[in-house]
Amino acid sequence: MFASNPIADLATIIPLDVIKGYVILMFILVVGGTIFDMIHKKSAKYFFAKAKAAEASRTRELGAGDKIGIAVSTVAVDVVTSGEFCNPKRRISHLFTMYGFITFLVSTIALVFAYPTNEAPALVSQLWHLGAAMVMFGGYWFWFFIRVDVSAEGVPWNRIVKADLFILSLLGTTTFGLVWSILHSMGIAPWNTVSLALFIISATVLFGGVYWSKFAHMFFKP
């Protein structure tokens, strides 16, 4: 089941050119949303100002080796292993969600543009399903048990604010995508069509709502 190519199944319903065009459009929306977010919040201006202030207060000149060491340490600790999270549960949840999303996204692009037919390697399709499952594990763990409001302040899990748009649309995309793939392979109609529609809607909100969500944070942080 999980070795089946979900994009090849989708191409029997929606023309492949439309699927490719949709993915390209989502990419454009992410880039545009990130740029507008930077302009609105003046993120780039803030980072450059901080860099100038740090440069003005420096006590010594860093050599090339020092700069490389800092860059490698930053990538290894803050980006690759999310070392800024002191809470180990929060860190594990974040890593599952982050790497699951990367796996899901890259395998989706591969299936759409490199292997849009049933001849796709089983590993690529398996990675698509695995990525979705990883996001669901990390994301639902975070949503129901780790969020600050839920764990520390006793606020109900169903309290939703604007900042939750990213995690909810991400969970919707991976959850409905995985459910659709399973139902379609089992031939369960019409629920497979319903889950497909919810999958597309969630993905559109995820990539089209960058300006209103925390999606751009993924690029600012590194």
PDB file of C-alpha atoms in Angstrom:
ATOM      1  CA  MET A   1       0.000   0.000   0.000  1.00  0.00           C
ATOM      2  CA  PHE A   2       2.645   2.527   1.059  1.00  0.00           C
ATOM      3  CA  ALA A   3       4.832   1.652  -1.933  1.00  0.00           C
ATOM      4  CA  SER A   4       2.122   2.824  -4.346  1.00  0.00           C
ATOM      5  CA  ASN A   5       2.689   6.108  -6.162  1.00  0.00           C
ATOM      6  CA  PRO A   6       0.058   8.596  -4.878  1.00  0.00           C
ATOM      7  CA  ILE A   7       0.790  11.092  -7.662  1.00  0.00           C
ATOM      8  CA  ALA A   8       0.190   8.478 -10.349  1.00  0.00           C
ATOM      9  CA  ASP A   9      -3.160   7.757  -8.683  1.00  0.00           C
ATOM     10  CA  LEU A  10      -3.912  11.482  -8.544  1.00  0.00           C
ATOM     11  CA  ALA A  11      -3.034  11.859 -12.243  1.00  0.00           C
ATOM     12  CA  THR A  12      -5.951   9.561 -13.075  1.00  0.00           C
ATOM     13  CA  ILE A  13      -8.265  12.230 -11.649  1.00  0.00           C
ATOM     14  CA  ILE A  14      -6.437  15.489 -12.369  1.00  0.00           C
ATOM     15  CA  PRO A  15      -4.272  16.038 -15.498  1.00  0.00           C
ATOM     16  CA  LEU A  16      -0.545  15.845 -14.729  1.00  0.00           C
ATOM     17  CA  ASP A  17       0.104  19.281 -16.232  1.00  0.00           C
ATOM     18  CA  VAL A  18      -2.416  20.760 -13.815  1.00  0.00           C
ATOM     19  CA  ILE A  19      -0.694  19.020 -10.899  1.00  0.00           C
ATOM     20  CA  LYS A  20       2.695  20.373 -11.987  1.00  0.00           C
ATOM     21  CA  GLY A  21       1.254  23.840 -12.462  1.00  0.00           C
ATOM     22  CA  TYR A  22      -0.262  23.708  -8.981  1.00  0.00           C
ATOM     23  CA  VAL A  23       3.089  22.779  -7.389  1.00  0.00           C
ATOM     24  CA  ILE A  24       4.836  25.604  -9.270  1.00  0.00           C
ATOM     25  CA  LEU A  25       2.120  28.034  -8.172  1.00  0.00           C
ATOM     26  CA  MET A  26       2.560  26.986  -4.533  1.00  0.00           C
ATOM     27  CA  PHE A  27       6.315  27.620  -4.856  1.00  0.00           C
ATOM     28  CA  ILE A  28       5.638  31.103  -6.214  1.00  0.00           C
ATOM     29  CA  LEU A  29       3.207  31.802  -3.376  1.00  0.00           C
ATOM     30  CA  VAL A  30       5.795  30.743  -0.788  1.00  0.00           C
ATOM     31  CA  VAL A  31       8.454  33.026  -2.293  1.00  0.00           C
ATOM     32  CA  GLY A  32       6.019  35.924  -2.653  1.00  0.00           C
ATOM     33  CA  GLY A  33       4.563  35.454   0.810  1.00  0.00           C
ATOM     34  CA  THR A  34       8.032  35.351   2.371  1.00  0.00           C
ATOM     35  CA  ILE A  35       9.092  38.547   0.579  1.00  0.00           C
ATOM     36  CA  PHE A  36       5.915  40.365   1.636  1.00  0.00           C
ATOM     37  CA  ASP A  37       6.422  39.110   5.178  1.00  0.00           C
ATOM     38  CA  MET A  38       9.952  40.497   5.204  1.00  0.00           C
ATOM     39  CA  ILE A  39       8.752  43.861   3.893  1.00  0.00           C
ATOM     40  CA  HIS A  40       5.841  44.089   6.316  1.00  0.00           C
ATOM     41  CA  LYS A  41       7.742  42.989   9.431  1.00  0.00           C
ATOM     42  CA  LYS A  42      11.014  44.581   8.274  1.00  0.00           C
ATOM     43  CA  SER A  43      12.796  41.339   9.152  1.00  0.00           C
ATOM     44  CA  ALA A  44      15.761  41.885   6.830  1.00  0.00           C
ATOM     45  CA  LYS A  45      16.219  45.434   8.108  1.00  0.00           C
ATOM     46  CA  TYR A  46      16.172  44.143  11.689  1.00  0.00           C
ATOM     47  CA  PHE A  47      18.795  41.455  11.022  1.00  0.00           C
ATOM     48  CA  PHE A  48      21.108  43.856   9.201  1.00  0.00           C
ATOM     49  CA  ALA A  49      20.758  46.408  12.031  1.00  0.00           C
ATOM     50  CA  LYS A  50      21.620  43.737  14.593  1.00  0.00           C
ATOM     51  CA  ALA A  51      24.653  42.720  12.534  1.00  0.00           C
ATOM     52  CA  LYS A  52      25.848  46.325  12.326  1.00  0.00           C
ATOM     53  CA  ALA A  53      25.388  46.805  16.063  1.00  0.00           C
ATOM     54  CA  ALA A  54      27.321  43.627  16.800  1.00  0.00           C
ATOM     55  CA  GLU A  55      30.078  44.687  14.428  1.00  0.00           C
ATOM     56  CA  ALA A  56      30.357  48.088  16.117  1.00  0.00           C
ATOM     57  CA  SER A  57      30.716  46.533  19.572  1.00  0.00           C
ATOM     58  CA  ARG A  58      33.194  43.796  18.660  1.00  0.00           C
ATOM     59  CA  THR A  59      36.390  43.504  20.665  1.00  0.00           C
ATOM     60  CA  ARG A  60      38.446  41.595  18.100  1.00  0.00           C
ATOM     61  CA  GLU A  61      38.486  40.711  14.401  1.00  0.00           C
ATOM     62  CA  LEU A  62      37.398  37.166  13.603  1.00  0.00           C
ATOM     63  CA  GLY A  63      39.479  35.163  11.173  1.00  0.00           C
ATOM     64  CA  ALA A  64      38.133  32.970   8.395  1.00  0.00           C
ATOM     65  CA  GLY A  65      38.543  29.857  10.549  1.00  0.00           C
ATOM     66  CA  ASP A  66      36.545  31.420  13.391  1.00  0.00           C
ATOM     67  CA  LYS A  67      33.718  32.408  11.049  1.00  0.00           C
ATOM     68  CA  ILE A  68      33.592  28.945   9.490  1.00  0.00           C
ATOM     69  CA  GLY A  69      33.540  27.368  12.936  1.00  0.00           C
ATOM     70  CA  ILE A  70      30.657  29.582  14.050  1.00  0.00           C
ATOM     71  CA  ALA A  71      28.734  28.844  10.853  1.00  0.00           C
ATOM     72  CA  VAL A  72      29.233  25.083  11.206  1.00  0.00           C
ATOM     73  CA  SER A  73      28.257  25.201  14.886  1.00  0.00           C
ATOM     74  CA  THR A  74      25.131  27.221  14.108  1.00  0.00           C
ATOM     75  CA  VAL A  75      24.041  24.835  11.371  1.00  0.00           C
ATOM     76  CA  ALA A  76      24.758  21.745  13.486  1.00  0.00           C
ATOM     77  CA  VAL A  77      23.162  22.992  16.713  1.00  0.00           C
ATOM     78  CA  ASP A  78      20.401  25.437  15.767  1.00  0.00           C
ATOM     79  CA  VAL A  79      19.312  24.102  12.373  1.00  0.00           C
ATOM     80  CA  VAL A  80      20.117  20.391  12.045  1.00  0.00           C
ATOM     81  CA  THR A  81      19.498  19.303  15.642  1.00  0.00           C
ATOM     82  CA  SER A  82      17.280  22.176  16.905  1.00  0.00           C
ATOM     83  CA  GLY A  83      19.521  22.545  19.947  1.00  0.00           C
ATOM     84  CA  GLU A  84      17.844  25.794  21.021  1.00  0.00           C
ATOM     85  CA  PHE A  85      14.960  23.764  22.474  1.00  0.00           C
ATOM     86  CA  CYS A  86      15.865  23.022  26.077  1.00  0.00           C
ATOM     87  CA  ASN A  87      12.804  20.819  26.551  1.00  0.00           C
ATOM     88  CA  PRO A  88      13.764  17.397  25.105  1.00  0.00           C
ATOM     89  CA  LYS A  89      10.130  16.542  24.279  1.00  0.00           C
ATOM     90  CA  ARG A  90       9.707  19.820  22.378  1.00  0.00           C
ATOM     91  CA  ARG A  91      12.971  19.180  20.569  1.00  0.00           C
ATOM     92  CA  ILE A  92      12.026  15.644  19.493  1.00  0.00           C
ATOM     93  CA  SER A  93       8.591  16.820  18.371  1.00  0.00           C
ATOM     94  CA  HIS A  94      10.158  19.620  16.345  1.00  0.00           C
ATOM     95  CA  LEU A  95      12.706  17.301  14.713  1.00  0.00           C
ATOM     96  CA  PHE A  96      10.039  14.785  13.683  1.00  0.00           C
ATOM     97  CA  THR A  97       7.902  17.588  12.237  1.00  0.00           C
ATOM     98  CA  MET A  98      10.784  19.349  10.485  1.00  0.00           C
ATOM     99  CA  TYR A  99      12.413  16.306   8.888  1.00  0.00           C
ATOM    100  CA  GLY A 100       9.037  14.774   8.138  1.00  0.00           C
ATOM    101  CA  PHE A 101       7.994  17.917   6.265  1.00  0.00           C
ATOM    102  CA  ILE A 102      11.279  18.036   4.339  1.00  0.00           C
ATOM    103  CA  THR A 103      10.921  14.353   3.409  1.00  0.00           C
ATOM    104  CA  PHE A 104       7.282  14.818   2.408  1.00  0.00           C
ATOM    105  CA  LEU A 105       8.024  17.941   0.359  1.00  0.00           C
ATOM    106  CA  VAL A 106      11.089  16.572  -1.483  1.00  0.00           C
ATOM    107  CA  SER A 107       9.411  13.241  -2.252  1.00  0.00           C
ATOM    108  CA  THR A 108       6.321  15.093  -3.520  1.00  0.00           C
ATOM    109  CA  ILE A 109       8.452  17.145  -5.917  1.00  0.00           C
ATOM    110  CA  ALA A 110      10.249  13.976  -7.042  1.00  0.00           C
ATOM    111  CA  LEU A 111       6.989  12.124  -7.661  1.00  0.00           C
ATOM    112  CA  VAL A 112       5.441  15.044  -9.554  1.00  0.00           C
ATOM    113  CA  PHE A 113       8.367  16.022 -11.769  1.00  0.00           C
ATOM    114  CA  ALA A 114      10.671  12.975 -11.913  1.00  0.00           C
ATOM    115  CA  TYR A 115       8.415   9.956 -11.410  1.00  0.00           C
ATOM    116  CA  PRO A 116       4.821  10.914 -12.275  1.00  0.00           C
ATOM    117  CA  THR A 117       3.929   7.365 -13.330  1.00  0.00           C
ATOM    118  CA  ASN A 118       3.638   3.982 -11.662  1.00  0.00           C
ATOM    119  CA  GLU A 119       7.283   3.259 -12.578  1.00  0.00           C
ATOM    120  CA  ALA A 120       8.443   5.414  -9.665  1.00  0.00           C
ATOM    121  CA  PRO A 121      10.848   3.649  -7.266  1.00  0.00           C
ATOM    122  CA  ALA A 122       8.960   2.191  -4.319  1.00  0.00           C
ATOM    123  CA  LEU A 123      11.371   3.965  -1.962  1.00  0.00           C
ATOM    124  CA  VAL A 124      10.261   7.412  -3.123  1.00  0.00           C
ATOM    125  CA  SER A 125       6.600   6.591  -2.507  1.00  0.00           C
ATOM    126  CA  GLN A 126       7.456   5.077   0.853  1.00  0.00           C
ATOM    127  CA  LEU A 127       9.323   8.247   1.810  1.00  0.00           C
ATOM    128  CA  TRP A 128       6.233  10.287   0.875  1.00  0.00           C
ATOM    129  CA  HIS A 129       4.089   8.274   3.262  1.00  0.00           C
ATOM    130  CA  LEU A 130       6.810   8.167   5.928  1.00  0.00           C
ATOM    131  CA  GLY A 131       7.273  11.950   5.768  1.00  0.00           C
ATOM    132  CA  ALA A 132       3.547  12.495   6.249  1.00  0.00           C
ATOM    133  CA  ALA A 133       3.495  10.091   9.213  1.00  0.00           C
ATOM    134  CA  MET A 134       6.501  11.834  10.818  1.00  0.00           C
ATOM    135  CA  VAL A 135       4.808  15.231  10.560  1.00  0.00           C
ATOM    136  CA  MET A 136       1.644  13.806  12.080  1.00  0.00           C
ATOM    137  CA  PHE A 137       3.543  12.220  14.984  1.00  0.00           C
ATOM    138  CA  GLY A 138       5.541  15.342  15.811  1.00  0.00           C
ATOM    139  CA  GLY A 139       2.737  17.788  15.040  1.00  0.00           C
ATOM    140  CA  TYR A 140      -0.055  16.107  16.988  1.00  0.00           C
ATOM    141  CA  TRP A 141       2.281  15.493  19.927  1.00  0.00           C
ATOM    142  CA  PHE A 142       3.050  19.202  19.932  1.00  0.00           C
ATOM    143  CA  TRP A 143      -0.570  20.290  19.485  1.00  0.00           C
ATOM    144  CA  PHE A 144      -2.164  18.153  22.187  1.00  0.00           C
ATOM    145  CA  PHE A 145       0.572  17.879  24.815  1.00  0.00           C
ATOM    146  CA  ILE A 146       3.463  20.332  24.395  1.00  0.00           C
ATOM    147  CA  ARG A 147       2.067  23.713  23.412  1.00  0.00           C
ATOM    148  CA  VAL A 148       2.788  26.284  26.110  1.00  0.00           C
ATOM    149  CA  ASP A 149      -0.861  27.153  26.631  1.00  0.00           C
ATOM    150  CA  VAL A 150      -1.901  23.502  26.910  1.00  0.00           C
ATOM    151  CA  SER A 151       0.941  22.187  29.076  1.00  0.00           C
ATOM    152  CA  ALA A 152       1.574  25.160  31.339  1.00  0.00           C
ATOM    153  CA  GLU A 153      -1.577  27.277  31.422  1.00  0.00           C
ATOM    154  CA  GLY A 154      -4.281  24.653  31.128  1.00  0.00           C
ATOM    155  CA  VAL A 155      -5.856  26.253  28.049  1.00  0.00           C
ATOM    156  CA  PRO A 156      -8.018  23.813  26.020  1.00  0.00           C
ATOM    157  CA  TRP A 157      -6.271  22.161  23.060  1.00  0.00           C
ATOM    158  CA  ASN A 158      -8.990  23.439  20.722  1.00  0.00           C
ATOM    159  CA  ARG A 159      -8.178  27.101  21.399  1.00  0.00           C
ATOM    160  CA  ILE A 160      -6.984  28.383  18.020  1.00  0.00           C
ATOM    161  CA  VAL A 161      -5.214  31.669  17.270  1.00  0.00           C
ATOM    162  CA  LYS A 162      -3.769  33.175  14.102  1.00  0.00           C
ATOM    163  CA  ALA A 163      -0.289  31.832  14.867  1.00  0.00           C
ATOM    164  CA  ASP A 164      -1.658  28.265  14.653  1.00  0.00           C
ATOM    165  CA  LEU A 165      -2.383  28.573  10.910  1.00  0.00           C
ATOM    166  CA  PHE A 166       0.939  27.003   9.931  1.00  0.00           C
ATOM    167  CA  ILE A 167       0.873  23.924  12.158  1.00  0.00           C
ATOM    168  CA  LEU A 168      -2.824  23.240  11.517  1.00  0.00           C
ATOM    169  CA  SER A 169      -2.554  23.559   7.739  1.00  0.00           C
ATOM    170  CA  LEU A 170       0.605  21.413   7.812  1.00  0.00           C
ATOM    171  CA  LEU A 171      -1.148  18.734   9.840  1.00  0.00           C
ATOM    172  CA  GLY A 172      -4.161  18.953   7.551  1.00  0.00           C
ATOM    173  CA  THR A 173      -2.009  18.548   4.440  1.00  0.00           C
ATOM    174  CA  THR A 174      -0.132  15.485   5.684  1.00  0.00           C
ATOM    175  CA  THR A 175      -3.097  13.884   7.460  1.00  0.00           C
ATOM    176  CA  PHE A 176      -5.576  14.210   4.608  1.00  0.00           C
ATOM    177  CA  GLY A 177      -2.869  13.308   2.090  1.00  0.00           C
ATOM    178  CA  LEU A 178      -2.056  10.089   3.921  1.00  0.00           C
ATOM    179  CA  VAL A 179      -5.711   9.262   4.506  1.00  0.00           C
ATOM    180  CA  TRP A 180      -6.526   9.895   0.845  1.00  0.00           C
ATOM    181  CA  SER A 181      -3.690   7.626  -0.314  1.00  0.00           C
ATOM    182  CA  ILE A 182      -4.861   4.812   1.968  1.00  0.00           C
ATOM    183  CA  LEU A 183      -8.547   5.142   1.072  1.00  0.00           C
ATOM    184  CA  HIS A 184      -7.795   5.393  -2.640  1.00  0.00           C
ATOM    185  CA  SER A 185      -5.646   2.255  -2.590  1.00  0.00           C
ATOM    186  CA  MET A 186      -8.470   0.452  -0.791  1.00  0.00           C
ATOM    187  CA  GLY A 187     -11.060   1.778  -3.239  1.00  0.00           C
ATOM    188  CA  ILE A 188     -13.222   3.341  -0.543  1.00  0.00           C
ATOM    189  CA  ALA A 189     -15.495   5.912  -2.189  1.00  0.00           C
ATOM    190  CA  PRO A 190     -16.678   8.605  -1.762  1.00  0.00           C
ATOM    191  CA  TRP A 191     -14.499   9.229   1.282  1.00  0.00           C
ATOM    192  CA  ASN A 192     -11.335   9.072  -0.795  1.00  0.00           C
ATOM    193  CA  THR A 193     -12.658  12.002  -2.864  1.00  0.00           C
ATOM    194  CA  VAL A 194     -13.530  13.949   0.282  1.00  0.00           C
ATOM    195  CA  SER A 195     -10.079  13.400   1.772  1.00  0.00           C
ATOM    196  CA  LEU A 196      -8.464  14.398  -1.542  1.00  0.00           C
ATOM    197  CA  ALA A 197     -10.418  17.681  -1.577  1.00  0.00           C
ATOM    198  CA  LEU A 198      -9.392  18.391   2.035  1.00  0.00           C
ATOM    199  CA  PHE A 199      -5.779  17.529   1.157  1.00  0.00           C
ATOM    200  CA  ILE A 200      -5.745  20.083  -1.678  1.00  0.00           C
ATOM    201  CA  ILE A 201      -7.469  22.746   0.429  1.00  0.00           C
ATOM    202  CA  SER A 202      -5.035  22.251   3.329  1.00  0.00           C
ATOM    203  CA  ALA A 203      -2.013  22.393   1.023  1.00  0.00           C
ATOM    204  CA  THR A 204      -3.306  25.582  -0.583  1.00  0.00           C
ATOM    205  CA  VAL A 205      -3.744  27.215   2.830  1.00  0.00           C
ATOM    206  CA  LEU A 206      -0.292  25.993   3.921  1.00  0.00           C
ATOM    207  CA  PHE A 207       1.640  27.373   0.947  1.00  0.00           C
ATOM    208  CA  GLY A 208      -0.681  30.235   0.062  1.00  0.00           C
ATOM    209  CA  GLY A 209      -0.988  31.542   3.613  1.00  0.00           C
ATOM    210  CA  VAL A 210       2.711  32.207   4.210  1.00  0.00           C
ATOM    211  CA  TYR A 211       2.106  35.921   4.744  1.00  0.00           C
ATOM    212  CA  TRP A 212      -0.367  35.220   7.575  1.00  0.00           C
ATOM    213  CA  SER A 213       1.368  32.211   9.180  1.00  0.00           C
ATOM    214  CA  LYS A 214       4.732  31.317  10.693  1.00  0.00           C
ATOM    215  CA  PHE A 215       5.879  29.579   7.484  1.00  0.00           C
ATOM    216  CA  ALA A 216       8.416  32.325   6.722  1.00  0.00           C
ATOM    217  CA  HIS A 217      10.035  31.596  10.088  1.00  0.00           C
ATOM    218  CA  MET A 218      11.494  28.478   8.462  1.00  0.00           C
ATOM    219  CA  PHE A 219      13.680  30.727   6.303  1.00  0.00           C
ATOM    220  CA  PHE A 220      14.435  33.488   8.832  1.00  0.00           C
ATOM    221  CA  LYS A 221      15.683  31.139  11.542  1.00  0.00           C
ATOM    222  CA  PRO A 222      18.624  29.582   9.636  1.00  0.00           C
TER     223      PRO A 222
END
